[in-house]
mmCIF file of C-alpha atoms in Angstrom:
data_model
loop_
_atom_site.group_PDB
_atom_site.id
_atom_site.type_symbol
_atom_site.label_atom_id
_atom_site.label_comp_id
_atom_site.label_asym_id
_atom_site.label_seq_id
_atom_site.Cartn_x
_atom_site.Cartn_y
_atom_site.Cartn_z
ATOM 1 C CA LEU A 1 17.504 6.679 19.532
ATOM 2 C CA ILE A 2 18.973 4.472 16.670
ATOM 3 C CA ARG A 3 22.050 6.719 16.526
ATOM 4 C CA GLN A 4 22.254 6.849 20.245
ATOM 5 C CA THR A 5 22.348 3.238 20.839
ATOM 6 C CA ARG A 6 23.946 2.104 17.529
ATOM 7 C CA ALA A 7 21.085 -0.425 17.099
ATOM 8 C CA GLU A 8 21.835 -2.186 13.436
ATOM 9 C CA GLY A 9 19.582 -4.266 11.404
ATOM 10 C CA VAL A 10 16.478 -1.934 12.080
ATOM 11 C CA LEU A 11 13.527 -2.152 9.628
ATOM 12 C CA PHE A 12 10.248 -0.537 10.121
ATOM 13 C CA ILE A 13 7.026 -2.175 9.508
ATOM 14 C CA SER A 14 3.845 0.137 9.553
ATOM 15 C CA GLY A 15 0.299 0.080 8.396
ATOM 16 C CA ASP A 16 -3.230 1.202 8.510
ATOM 17 C CA VAL A 17 -2.989 4.017 5.896
ATOM 18 C CA HIS A 18 -4.866 1.862 3.292
ATOM 19 C CA TRP A 19 -2.296 1.746 0.440
ATOM 20 C CA GLY A 20 1.178 -0.182 0.471
ATOM 21 C CA GLU A 21 4.243 1.386 -0.148
ATOM 22 C CA LEU A 22 7.988 1.369 0.667
ATOM 23 C CA SER A 23 10.059 4.367 2.308
ATOM 24 C CA ARG A 24 13.560 4.945 2.539
ATOM 25 C CA LEU A 25 15.156 7.682 4.914
ATOM 26 C CA GLN A 26 18.971 8.432 4.924
ATOM 27 C CA ALA A 27 19.075 10.278 8.334
ATOM 28 C CA PRO A 28 22.458 11.803 9.044
ATOM 29 C CA ASN A 29 25.261 9.834 10.498
ATOM 30 C CA CYS A 30 22.655 6.615 10.302
ATOM 31 C CA TYR A 31 22.416 3.988 7.507
ATOM 32 C CA PRO A 32 19.371 4.128 5.199
ATOM 33 C CA LEU A 33 16.254 3.317 7.167
ATOM 34 C CA TYR A 34 13.409 1.217 5.467
ATOM 35 C CA ASP A 35 9.712 1.139 6.295
ATOM 36 C CA LEU A 36 7.388 -1.020 4.702
ATOM 37 C CA THR A 37 3.747 -0.154 4.752
ATOM 38 C CA ALA A 38 0.736 -2.406 4.376
ATOM 39 C CA SER A 39 -2.709 -2.485 5.292
ATOM 40 C CA GLY A 40 -5.437 -5.082 5.965
ATOM 41 C CA LEU A 41 -6.308 -7.525 3.188
ATOM 42 C CA ASN A 42 -9.725 -5.663 2.496
ATOM 43 C CA GLN A 43 -8.421 -2.114 2.540
ATOM 44 C CA ASP A 44 -7.808 0.056 -0.722
ATOM 45 C CA TRP A 45 -7.948 3.695 -1.015
ATOM 46 C CA ASP A 46 -8.387 6.284 -4.120
ATOM 47 C CA ARG A 47 -6.298 9.173 -2.784
ATOM 48 C CA LEU A 48 -2.395 8.730 -2.036
ATOM 49 C CA GLU A 49 -0.880 11.087 0.488
ATOM 50 C CA PRO A 50 2.530 12.886 -0.385
ATOM 51 C CA ASN A 51 5.718 10.818 0.769
ATOM 52 C CA GLY A 52 8.989 12.291 -0.548
ATOM 53 C CA ASN A 53 10.787 9.005 0.904
ATOM 54 C CA ARG A 54 8.571 6.644 -1.075
ATOM 55 C CA LEU A 55 10.516 4.400 -3.448
ATOM 56 C CA GLY A 56 8.797 3.639 -6.656
ATOM 57 C CA ASP A 57 4.835 3.505 -6.821
ATOM 58 C CA ALA A 58 2.443 2.798 -4.181
ATOM 59 C CA CYS A 59 -0.120 0.090 -4.523
ATOM 60 C CA MET A 60 -3.701 1.478 -4.008
ATOM 61 C CA ASP A 61 -5.536 -1.833 -4.466
ATOM 62 C CA PHE A 62 -6.089 -4.623 -2.060
ATOM 63 C CA HIS A 63 -2.809 -5.759 -0.787
ATOM 64 C CA PHE A 64 -0.695 -7.382 1.726
ATOM 65 C CA GLY A 65 3.101 -6.929 2.648
ATOM 66 C CA MET A 66 5.735 -9.936 3.004
ATOM 67 C CA LEU A 67 9.242 -9.878 4.061
ATOM 68 C CA GLU A 68 11.233 -12.818 2.840
ATOM 69 C CA ILE A 69 14.514 -13.282 4.476
ATOM 70 C CA ASN A 70 17.763 -14.924 2.696
ATOM 71 C CA TRP A 71 20.321 -16.316 5.438
ATOM 72 C CA GLY A 72 22.482 -17.257 2.581
ATOM 73 C CA THR A 73 26.092 -16.169 1.968
ATOM 74 C CA THR A 74 24.964 -12.477 1.570
ATOM 75 C CA PRO A 75 21.946 -12.305 3.930
ATOM 76 C CA SER A 76 19.364 -10.117 2.847
ATOM 77 C CA VAL A 77 15.759 -9.281 3.255
ATOM 78 C CA GLU A 78 13.197 -8.784 0.234
ATOM 79 C CA LEU A 79 10.529 -6.488 1.214
ATOM 80 C CA LYS A 80 7.507 -6.698 -0.905
ATOM 81 C CA ILE A 81 4.032 -5.340 -1.314
ATOM 82 C CA HIS A 82 1.470 -8.026 -3.066
ATOM 83 C CA ASP A 83 -1.755 -7.272 -4.759
ATOM 84 C CA MET A 84 -4.759 -9.969 -4.250
ATOM 85 C CA THR A 85 -3.551 -11.908 -7.721
ATOM 86 C CA GLY A 86 -0.130 -12.487 -5.596
ATOM 87 C CA ARG A 87 1.940 -10.281 -8.156
ATOM 88 C CA ALA A 88 4.520 -8.328 -6.306
ATOM 89 C CA ARG A 89 3.503 -4.540 -7.063
ATOM 90 C CA VAL A 90 6.546 -3.083 -4.741
ATOM 91 C CA ARG A 91 9.719 -5.137 -4.182
ATOM 92 C CA ARG A 92 13.098 -4.312 -2.873
ATOM 93 C CA THR A 93 15.969 -6.205 -1.746
ATOM 94 C CA VAL A 94 18.126 -4.977 1.106
ATOM 95 C CA ARG A 95 21.439 -6.729 2.280
ATOM 96 C CA PHE A 96 21.679 -6.815 5.933
ATOM 97 C CA SER A 97 25.283 -5.249 5.367
ATOM 98 C CA GLU A 98 23.394 -2.111 4.258
ATOM 99 C CA LEU A 99 21.781 -1.785 7.722
ATOM 100 C CA ARG A 100 24.962 -1.007 9.626
ATOM 101 C CA PHE A 101 26.767 1.847 10.759
ATOM 102 C CA SER A 102 29.937 2.755 8.700
ATOM 103 C CA GLY A 103 33.295 2.198 10.187
ATOM 104 C CA ARG A 104 32.658 -1.047 11.654
#
């Protein structure tokens, strides 16, 4: 559907898996698709499911997700998973220009 409509700037936010992670899928003829997954503040888990698209480590402790948008000269969004101490355990900055089809 993203390819058919040529929708740009799409990010996925998902949850209810009891851990936090960031995934990236490079689908054919599309820009990279990112999915930030976080669960409720009181959710942790002892077993991690396989995910070949996961970037870095997952956060298995109590956590929350955050998106921080920078509207400056180079607009971007920082995708983060924080533990309950406030430390960012997962972090990735994605420029809005990355979320476009090539040839524009």
